[in-house]
PDB file of C-alpha atoms in Angstrom:
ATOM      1  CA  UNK X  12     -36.832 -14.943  14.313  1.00  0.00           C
ATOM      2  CA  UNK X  13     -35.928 -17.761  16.787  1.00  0.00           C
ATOM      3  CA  UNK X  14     -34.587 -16.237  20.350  1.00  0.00           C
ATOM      4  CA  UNK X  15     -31.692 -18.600  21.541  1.00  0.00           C
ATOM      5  CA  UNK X  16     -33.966 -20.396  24.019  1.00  0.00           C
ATOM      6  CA  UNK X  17     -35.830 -21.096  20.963  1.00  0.00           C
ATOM      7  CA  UNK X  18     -33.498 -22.590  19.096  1.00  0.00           C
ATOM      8  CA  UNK X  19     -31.935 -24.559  21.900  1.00  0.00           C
ATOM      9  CA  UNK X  20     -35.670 -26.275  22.222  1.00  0.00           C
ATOM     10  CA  UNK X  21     -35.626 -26.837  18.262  1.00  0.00           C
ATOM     11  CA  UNK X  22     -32.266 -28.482  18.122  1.00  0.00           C
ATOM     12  CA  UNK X  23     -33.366 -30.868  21.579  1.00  0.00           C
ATOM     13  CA  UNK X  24     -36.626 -31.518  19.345  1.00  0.00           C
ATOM     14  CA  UNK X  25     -34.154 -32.526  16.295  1.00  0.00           C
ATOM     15  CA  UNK X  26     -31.978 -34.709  18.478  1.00  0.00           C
ATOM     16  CA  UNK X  27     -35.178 -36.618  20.034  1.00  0.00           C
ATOM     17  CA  UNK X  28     -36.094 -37.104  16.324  1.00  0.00           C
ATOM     18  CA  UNK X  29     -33.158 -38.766  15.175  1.00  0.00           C
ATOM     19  CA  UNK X  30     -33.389 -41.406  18.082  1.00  0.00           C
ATOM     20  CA  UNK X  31     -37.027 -42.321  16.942  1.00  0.00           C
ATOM     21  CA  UNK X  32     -35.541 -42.232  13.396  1.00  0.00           C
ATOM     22  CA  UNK X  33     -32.865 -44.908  14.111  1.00  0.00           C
ATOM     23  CA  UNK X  34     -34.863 -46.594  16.204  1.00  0.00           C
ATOM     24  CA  UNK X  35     -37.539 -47.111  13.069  1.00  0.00           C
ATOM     25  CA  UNK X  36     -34.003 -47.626  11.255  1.00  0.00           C
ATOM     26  CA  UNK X  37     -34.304 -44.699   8.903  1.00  0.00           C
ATOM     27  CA  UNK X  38     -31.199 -43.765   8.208  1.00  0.00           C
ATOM     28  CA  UNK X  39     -31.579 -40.857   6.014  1.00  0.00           C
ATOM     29  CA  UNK X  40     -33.870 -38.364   7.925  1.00  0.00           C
ATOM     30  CA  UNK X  41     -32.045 -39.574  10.902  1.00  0.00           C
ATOM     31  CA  UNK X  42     -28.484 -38.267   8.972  1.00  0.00           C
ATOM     32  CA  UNK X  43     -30.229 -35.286   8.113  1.00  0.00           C
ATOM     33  CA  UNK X  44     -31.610 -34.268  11.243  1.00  0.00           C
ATOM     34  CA  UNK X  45     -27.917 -34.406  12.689  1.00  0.00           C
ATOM     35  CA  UNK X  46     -26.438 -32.826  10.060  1.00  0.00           C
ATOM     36  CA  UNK X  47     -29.207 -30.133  10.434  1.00  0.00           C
ATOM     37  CA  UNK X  48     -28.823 -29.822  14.185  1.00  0.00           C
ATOM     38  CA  UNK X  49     -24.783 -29.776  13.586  1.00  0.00           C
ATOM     39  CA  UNK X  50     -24.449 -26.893  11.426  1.00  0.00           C
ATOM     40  CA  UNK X  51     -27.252 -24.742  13.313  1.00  0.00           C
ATOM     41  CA  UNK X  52     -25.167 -25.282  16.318  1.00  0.00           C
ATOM     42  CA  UNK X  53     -21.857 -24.031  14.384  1.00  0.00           C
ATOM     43  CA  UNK X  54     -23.346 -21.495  12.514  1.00  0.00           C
ATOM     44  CA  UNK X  55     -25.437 -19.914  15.592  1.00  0.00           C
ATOM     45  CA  UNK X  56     -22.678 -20.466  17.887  1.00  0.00           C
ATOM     46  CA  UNK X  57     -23.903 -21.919  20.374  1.00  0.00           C
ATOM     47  CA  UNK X  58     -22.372 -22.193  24.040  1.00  0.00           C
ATOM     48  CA  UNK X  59     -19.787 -24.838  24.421  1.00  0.00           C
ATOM     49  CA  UNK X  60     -22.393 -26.317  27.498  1.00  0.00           C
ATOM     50  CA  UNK X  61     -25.010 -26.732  24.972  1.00  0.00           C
ATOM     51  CA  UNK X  62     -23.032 -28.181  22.335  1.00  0.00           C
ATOM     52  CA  UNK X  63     -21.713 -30.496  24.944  1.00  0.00           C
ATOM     53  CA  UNK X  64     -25.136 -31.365  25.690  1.00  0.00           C
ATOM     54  CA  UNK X  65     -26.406 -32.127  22.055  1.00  0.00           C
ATOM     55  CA  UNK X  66     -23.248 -33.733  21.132  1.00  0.00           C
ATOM     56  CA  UNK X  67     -21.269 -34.827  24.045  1.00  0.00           C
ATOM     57  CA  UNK X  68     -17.886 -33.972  25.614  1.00  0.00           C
ATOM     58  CA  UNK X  69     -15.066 -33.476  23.362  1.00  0.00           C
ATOM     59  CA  UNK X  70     -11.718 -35.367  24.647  1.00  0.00           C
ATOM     60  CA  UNK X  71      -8.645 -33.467  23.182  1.00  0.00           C
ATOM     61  CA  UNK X  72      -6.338 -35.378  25.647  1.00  0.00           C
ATOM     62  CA  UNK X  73      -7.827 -38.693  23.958  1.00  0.00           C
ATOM     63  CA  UNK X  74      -8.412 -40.245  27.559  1.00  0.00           C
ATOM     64  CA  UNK X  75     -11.565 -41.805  26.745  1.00  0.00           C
ATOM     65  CA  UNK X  76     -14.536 -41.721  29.262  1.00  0.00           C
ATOM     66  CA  UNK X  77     -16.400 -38.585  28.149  1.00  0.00           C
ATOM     67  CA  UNK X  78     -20.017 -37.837  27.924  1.00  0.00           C
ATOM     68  CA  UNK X  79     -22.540 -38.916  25.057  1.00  0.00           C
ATOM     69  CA  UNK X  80     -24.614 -36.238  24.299  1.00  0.00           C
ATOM     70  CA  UNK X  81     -28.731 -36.258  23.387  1.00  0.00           C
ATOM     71  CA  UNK X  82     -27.064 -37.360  20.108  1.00  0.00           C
ATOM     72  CA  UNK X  83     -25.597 -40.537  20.758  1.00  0.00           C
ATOM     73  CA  UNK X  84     -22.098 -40.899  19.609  1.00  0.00           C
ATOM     74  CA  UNK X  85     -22.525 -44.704  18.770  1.00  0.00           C
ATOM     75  CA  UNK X  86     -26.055 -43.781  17.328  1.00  0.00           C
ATOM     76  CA  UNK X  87     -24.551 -41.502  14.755  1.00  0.00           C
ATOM     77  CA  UNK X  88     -22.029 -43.859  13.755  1.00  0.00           C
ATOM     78  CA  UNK X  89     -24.380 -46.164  12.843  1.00  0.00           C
ATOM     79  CA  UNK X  90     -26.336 -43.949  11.049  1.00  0.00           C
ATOM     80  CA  UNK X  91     -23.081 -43.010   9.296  1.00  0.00           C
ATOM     81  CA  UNK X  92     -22.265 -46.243   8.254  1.00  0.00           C
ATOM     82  CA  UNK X  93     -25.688 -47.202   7.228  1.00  0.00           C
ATOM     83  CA  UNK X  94     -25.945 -44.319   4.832  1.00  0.00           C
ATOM     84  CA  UNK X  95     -22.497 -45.149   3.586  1.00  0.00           C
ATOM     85  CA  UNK X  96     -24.025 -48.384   2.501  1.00  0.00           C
ATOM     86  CA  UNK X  97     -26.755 -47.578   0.928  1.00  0.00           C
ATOM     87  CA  UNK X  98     -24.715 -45.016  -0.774  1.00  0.00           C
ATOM     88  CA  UNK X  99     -22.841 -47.791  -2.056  1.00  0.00           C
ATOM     89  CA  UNK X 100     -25.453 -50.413  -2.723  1.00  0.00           C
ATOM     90  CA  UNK X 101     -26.971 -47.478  -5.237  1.00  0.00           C
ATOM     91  CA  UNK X 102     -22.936 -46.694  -6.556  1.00  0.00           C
ATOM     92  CA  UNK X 103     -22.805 -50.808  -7.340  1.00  0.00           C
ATOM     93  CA  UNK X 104     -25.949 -51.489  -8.585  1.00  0.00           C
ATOM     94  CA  UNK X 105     -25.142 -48.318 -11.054  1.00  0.00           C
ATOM     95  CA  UNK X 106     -21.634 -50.157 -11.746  1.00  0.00           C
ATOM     96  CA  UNK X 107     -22.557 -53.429 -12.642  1.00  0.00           C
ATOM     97  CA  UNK X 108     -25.220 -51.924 -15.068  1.00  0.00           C
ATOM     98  CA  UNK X 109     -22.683 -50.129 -16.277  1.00  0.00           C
ATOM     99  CA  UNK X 110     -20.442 -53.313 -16.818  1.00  0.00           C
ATOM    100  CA  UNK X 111     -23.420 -55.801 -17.626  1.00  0.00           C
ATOM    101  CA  UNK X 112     -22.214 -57.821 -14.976  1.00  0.00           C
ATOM    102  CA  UNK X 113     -24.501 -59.749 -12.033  1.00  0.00           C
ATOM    103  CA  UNK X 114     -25.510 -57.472  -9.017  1.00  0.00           C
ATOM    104  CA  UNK X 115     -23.527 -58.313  -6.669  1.00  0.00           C
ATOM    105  CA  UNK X 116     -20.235 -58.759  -8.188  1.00  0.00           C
ATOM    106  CA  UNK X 117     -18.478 -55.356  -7.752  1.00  0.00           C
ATOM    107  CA  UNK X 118     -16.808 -55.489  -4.206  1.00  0.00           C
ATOM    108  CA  UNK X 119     -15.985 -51.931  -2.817  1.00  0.00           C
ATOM    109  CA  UNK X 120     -14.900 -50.982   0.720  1.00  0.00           C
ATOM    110  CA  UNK X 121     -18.363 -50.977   2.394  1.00  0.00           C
ATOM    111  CA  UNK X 122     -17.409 -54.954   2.450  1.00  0.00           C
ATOM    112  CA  UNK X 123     -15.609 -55.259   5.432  1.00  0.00           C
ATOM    113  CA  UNK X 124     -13.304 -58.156   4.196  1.00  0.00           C
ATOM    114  CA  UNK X 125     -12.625 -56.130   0.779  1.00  0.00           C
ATOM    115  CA  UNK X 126      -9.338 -54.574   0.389  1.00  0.00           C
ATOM    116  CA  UNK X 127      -9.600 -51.432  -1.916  1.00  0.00           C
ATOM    117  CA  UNK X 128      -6.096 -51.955  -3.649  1.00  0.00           C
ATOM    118  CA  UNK X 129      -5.816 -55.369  -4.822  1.00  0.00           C
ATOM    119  CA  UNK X 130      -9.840 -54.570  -5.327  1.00  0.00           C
ATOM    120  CA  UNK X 131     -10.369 -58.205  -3.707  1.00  0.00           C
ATOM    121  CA  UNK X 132     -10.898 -60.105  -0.510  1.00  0.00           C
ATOM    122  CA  UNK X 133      -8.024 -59.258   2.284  1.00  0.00           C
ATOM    123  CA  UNK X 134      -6.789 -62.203   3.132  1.00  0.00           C
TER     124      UNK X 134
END
């Protein structure tokens, strides 16, 4: 069984993994690895300071300038996003199989000019 101190090292060791893993732009262990390291933290219940540390301030008042944590927050966006699209990529390619139509073709909303109820271009 993992003491605290242990687990604190463990989820610093997860957190320095994820930056090598979106710095070598792979966006899947890097999304697990956070996910990982986000539930442990829940689940164990770990201090606010630590959580803080791993994941950065939280700003309830919405002011703005607050502190990124060993997870970056723009890191994890981007690793958000980039899973979203290859979520997507594997969703249209499946569609336009499923169609017979070109790859290519099906717009959805991972195309930032695509406008998910007229299911076209915004304009």
């Amino acid at each position: 069984m993992l003491t605290e101190r242990d687990l604190e090292n463990k989820l610093r060791d997860y957190a320095a993994r994820f930056s090598q893993h979106v710095r070598k732009r792979e966006w899947g262990e890097a999304h697990n690895l956070y996910n990982m390291a986000l539930d442990t933290a829940v689940i164990a219940e770990m201090s606010e300071d630590f959580q803080a540390e791993l994941f950065g301030e939280y700003d309830s008042e919405g002011t703005g300038d607050v502190a990124d944590g060993l997870f970056s927050r723009e890191d994890v966006h981007r690793v958000n996003r980039e899973c979203c699209i290859i979520r997507n990529m594997a969703y249209e390619d499946k569609e336009c199989r499923r169609l017979g139509i070109p790859l290519g073709t099906f717009r959805n909303y991972s195309d930032e000019d695509y406008c998910a109820r007229c299911r076209k271009r915004k304009g």
